[in-house]
Amino acid sequence: MAKRNYHVVPRKDEGKWAVIGENKGKAESLHDTQREAIERGRKLAIDNQSELVIHGRNGKIRDKDSYGNDPFPPKDKKH
């Protein structure tokens, strides 16, 4: 089974934040705040050893976290 990355994206029409599995049209979950959506997305990414992609209010990617077996781990020290 291929690993699915998870995206935290704004739902402007609903005023909520969604966690969406990559290549999947339907949201895994909806949340009132981005923080809640990130927590849920992080749990899904850890459980599935995949990547969490966090989008800002404008829809652009603002951050990524990898929870899988990354052969080329990042050199940044943010965590």
Backbone as JSON, one array per atom type, in Angstrom:
{
  "sequence": "MAKRNYHVVPRKDEGKWAVIGENKGKAESLHDTQREAIERGRKLAIDNQSELVIHGRNGKIRDKDSYGNDPFPPKDKKH",
  "N": [[0.83, -1.17, 0.0], [0.59, 2.18, -0.9], [2.06, 5.02, 0.65], [0.25, 7.71, 1.98], [0.39, 11.17, 1.81], [-0.52, 13.88, 3.98], [-2.49, 16.82, 3.99], [-2.98, 20.0, 5.45], [-5.41, 22.26, 5.02], [-7.04, 25.43, 4.27], [-10.58, 25.91, 4.43], [-12.23, 28.03, 2.91], [-14.86, 28.66, 2.22], [-16.31, 27.53, 4.25], [-15.12, 28.42, 6.53], [-13.4, 26.88, 8.02], [-10.79, 24.46, 8.84], [-9.27, 21.87, 7.02], [-8.22, 18.44, 6.98], [-6.7, 16.66, 4.58], [-6.22, 13.7, 2.76], [-3.63, 12.99, 0.47], [-4.34, 13.07, -3.02], [-6.99, 12.59, -2.64], [-10.31, 13.49, -2.66], [-12.15, 14.06, -0.65], [-12.36, 15.41, 2.65], [-10.5, 14.21, 5.44], [-11.02, 15.08, 7.99], [-12.65, 17.91, 9.59], [-11.96, 21.08, 11.1], [-12.2, 23.67, 13.59], [-10.03, 25.34, 14.08], [-6.72, 26.02, 12.81], [-4.68, 24.93, 14.31], [-5.89, 22.71, 15.61], [-6.41, 21.15, 13.35], [-3.81, 20.66, 12.46], [-2.8, 19.12, 14.58], [-4.4, 16.79, 14.31], [-3.72, 16.04, 11.68], [-0.99, 15.56, 12.01], [-1.03, 13.32, 13.7], [-2.21, 11.43, 11.96], [-0.25, 11.38, 9.94], [1.99, 10.42, 11.37], [1.03, 7.9, 12.19], [0.82, 6.7, 9.69], [3.34, 6.85, 8.69], [4.14, 9.03, 6.99], [4.1, 12.19, 5.23], [3.38, 15.45, 6.49], [1.81, 18.22, 5.22], [1.54, 21.59, 5.57], [-0.62, 24.18, 4.89], [-0.99, 27.71, 4.46], [-3.32, 30.45, 5.19], [-3.62, 31.56, 2.67], [-3.41, 29.42, 1.02], [-0.95, 28.59, 0.12], [1.95, 26.51, 0.58], [3.26, 26.39, 3.79], [4.75, 24.96, 5.57], [6.37, 21.79, 6.17], [6.41, 18.48, 7.44], [8.1, 15.49, 7.94], [7.32, 12.18, 8.71], [8.12, 9.69, 8.13], [10.33, 7.11, 6.94], [12.74, 8.77, 6.07], [15.14, 9.0, 3.62], [16.8, 11.14, 3.14], [17.11, 13.16, 5.4], [16.08, 16.44, 6.54], [18.3, 19.26, 7.01], [17.72, 21.33, 8.61], [17.11, 22.92, 11.79], [14.67, 23.21, 13.11], [13.12, 21.71, 14.86]],
  "CA": [[0.0, 0.0, 0.0], [1.37, 3.41, -0.99], [1.85, 5.93, 1.76], [-0.47, 8.91, 1.59], [0.72, 12.38, 2.55], [-1.7, 14.6, 4.47], [-2.42, 18.27, 3.84], [-3.87, 20.85, 6.24], [-5.78, 23.34, 4.1], [-8.2, 26.21, 4.7], [-11.85, 25.79, 3.71], [-12.69, 29.41, 3.0], [-16.32, 28.73, 2.13], [-16.87, 27.04, 5.51], [-14.42, 29.04, 7.64], [-12.78, 25.82, 8.82], [-9.55, 23.87, 8.34], [-9.48, 20.46, 6.67], [-7.1, 17.52, 6.8], [-7.04, 15.9, 3.37], [-5.23, 12.75, 2.27], [-3.2, 13.3, -0.89], [-5.09, 12.43, -4.1], [-8.31, 12.22, -2.14], [-11.11, 14.69, -2.73], [-12.91, 14.28, 0.57], [-11.56, 15.68, 3.84], [-10.46, 13.22, 6.51], [-11.66, 15.72, 9.13], [-12.77, 19.36, 9.56], [-11.65, 21.64, 12.42], [-12.44, 25.11, 13.73], [-8.76, 26.07, 14.06], [-5.6, 25.38, 12.11], [-3.94, 24.15, 15.32], [-6.58, 21.42, 15.76], [-6.2, 20.4, 12.12], [-2.41, 20.22, 12.44], [-2.68, 18.01, 15.54], [-5.01, 15.6, 13.71], [-2.9, 15.67, 10.53], [0.27, 15.01, 12.53], [-1.31, 11.95, 14.17], [-2.39, 10.59, 10.78], [1.05, 11.24, 9.27], [2.82, 9.54, 12.2], [0.48, 6.55, 12.1], [1.02, 6.17, 8.34], [4.74, 7.11, 8.33], [4.1, 9.83, 5.78], [4.46, 13.59, 5.38], [2.32, 16.41, 6.76], [2.04, 19.47, 4.49], [0.68, 22.6, 6.19], [-0.85, 25.32, 4.02], [-1.45, 28.91, 5.15], [-4.63, 30.95, 4.79], [-3.62, 31.86, 1.23], [-3.34, 28.16, 0.3], [0.44, 28.23, -0.19], [2.61, 25.67, 1.57], [4.06, 27.17, 4.74], [5.63, 24.08, 6.34], [6.25, 20.35, 5.93], [7.06, 17.62, 8.43], [8.14, 14.11, 7.5], [7.28, 11.22, 9.8], [8.43, 8.39, 7.59], [11.72, 6.72, 6.88], [13.29, 9.7, 5.08], [16.54, 8.7, 3.34], [17.53, 12.4, 3.1], [16.47, 14.03, 6.39], [16.46, 17.85, 6.4], [19.39, 19.7, 7.86], [17.31, 22.45, 9.46], [17.05, 22.61, 13.22], [13.46, 23.82, 13.65], [12.51, 20.88, 15.91]],
  "C": [[0.89, 1.25, 0.0], [1.05, 4.32, 0.19], [1.22, 7.21, 1.25], [-0.01, 10.08, 2.45], [-0.57, 13.09, 2.93], [-1.47, 16.09, 4.4], [-3.42, 18.93, 4.77], [-4.14, 22.07, 5.39], [-6.98, 24.12, 4.63], [-9.41, 25.9, 3.84], [-12.54, 27.14, 3.82], [-14.21, 29.51, 2.99], [-16.99, 28.31, 3.44], [-16.23, 27.71, 6.73], [-13.74, 28.04, 8.55], [-11.47, 25.39, 8.18], [-9.78, 22.39, 8.13], [-8.15, 19.72, 6.64], [-7.5, 16.62, 5.65], [-5.89, 14.97, 3.02], [-4.9, 13.08, 0.83], [-3.95, 12.45, -1.91], [-6.46, 11.93, -3.64], [-9.14, 13.5, -2.09], [-11.82, 15.05, -1.44], [-11.98, 14.48, 1.76], [-11.64, 14.52, 4.82], [-11.19, 13.76, 7.74], [-11.7, 17.23, 8.91], [-12.59, 19.89, 10.98], [-11.9, 23.14, 12.42], [-11.16, 25.92, 13.65], [-7.7, 25.29, 13.29], [-4.82, 24.49, 13.08], [-4.56, 22.76, 15.5], [-6.35, 20.54, 14.53], [-4.77, 19.86, 12.03], [-2.21, 19.05, 13.39], [-3.23, 16.72, 14.95], [-4.16, 15.11, 12.53], [-1.58, 15.04, 10.95], [0.08, 13.57, 12.99], [-1.47, 11.01, 12.98], [-1.06, 10.34, 10.07], [1.99, 10.32, 10.05], [2.35, 8.11, 12.07], [0.75, 5.89, 10.75], [2.44, 6.37, 7.83], [4.82, 7.88, 7.02], [4.45, 11.27, 6.11], [3.22, 14.43, 5.65], [2.71, 17.72, 6.06], [1.04, 20.49, 5.03], [0.61, 23.81, 5.26], [-1.33, 26.5, 4.88], [-2.83, 29.32, 4.67], [-4.74, 31.22, 3.3], [-3.51, 30.59, 0.39], [-1.93, 27.71, -0.05], [1.03, 27.41, 0.94], [3.46, 26.54, 2.48], [5.03, 26.29, 5.53], [5.37, 22.63, 5.95], [6.96, 19.62, 7.05], [6.97, 16.19, 7.93], [8.19, 13.18, 8.7], [7.57, 9.8, 9.32], [9.91, 8.09, 7.67], [12.37, 7.53, 5.78], [14.77, 9.41, 4.85], [17.41, 9.97, 3.31], [16.89, 13.37, 4.11], [16.95, 15.48, 6.23], [17.54, 18.23, 7.39], [18.97, 20.85, 8.77], [17.12, 21.99, 10.89], [15.78, 23.16, 13.86], [12.83, 22.99, 14.77], [13.58, 20.26, 16.75]]
}
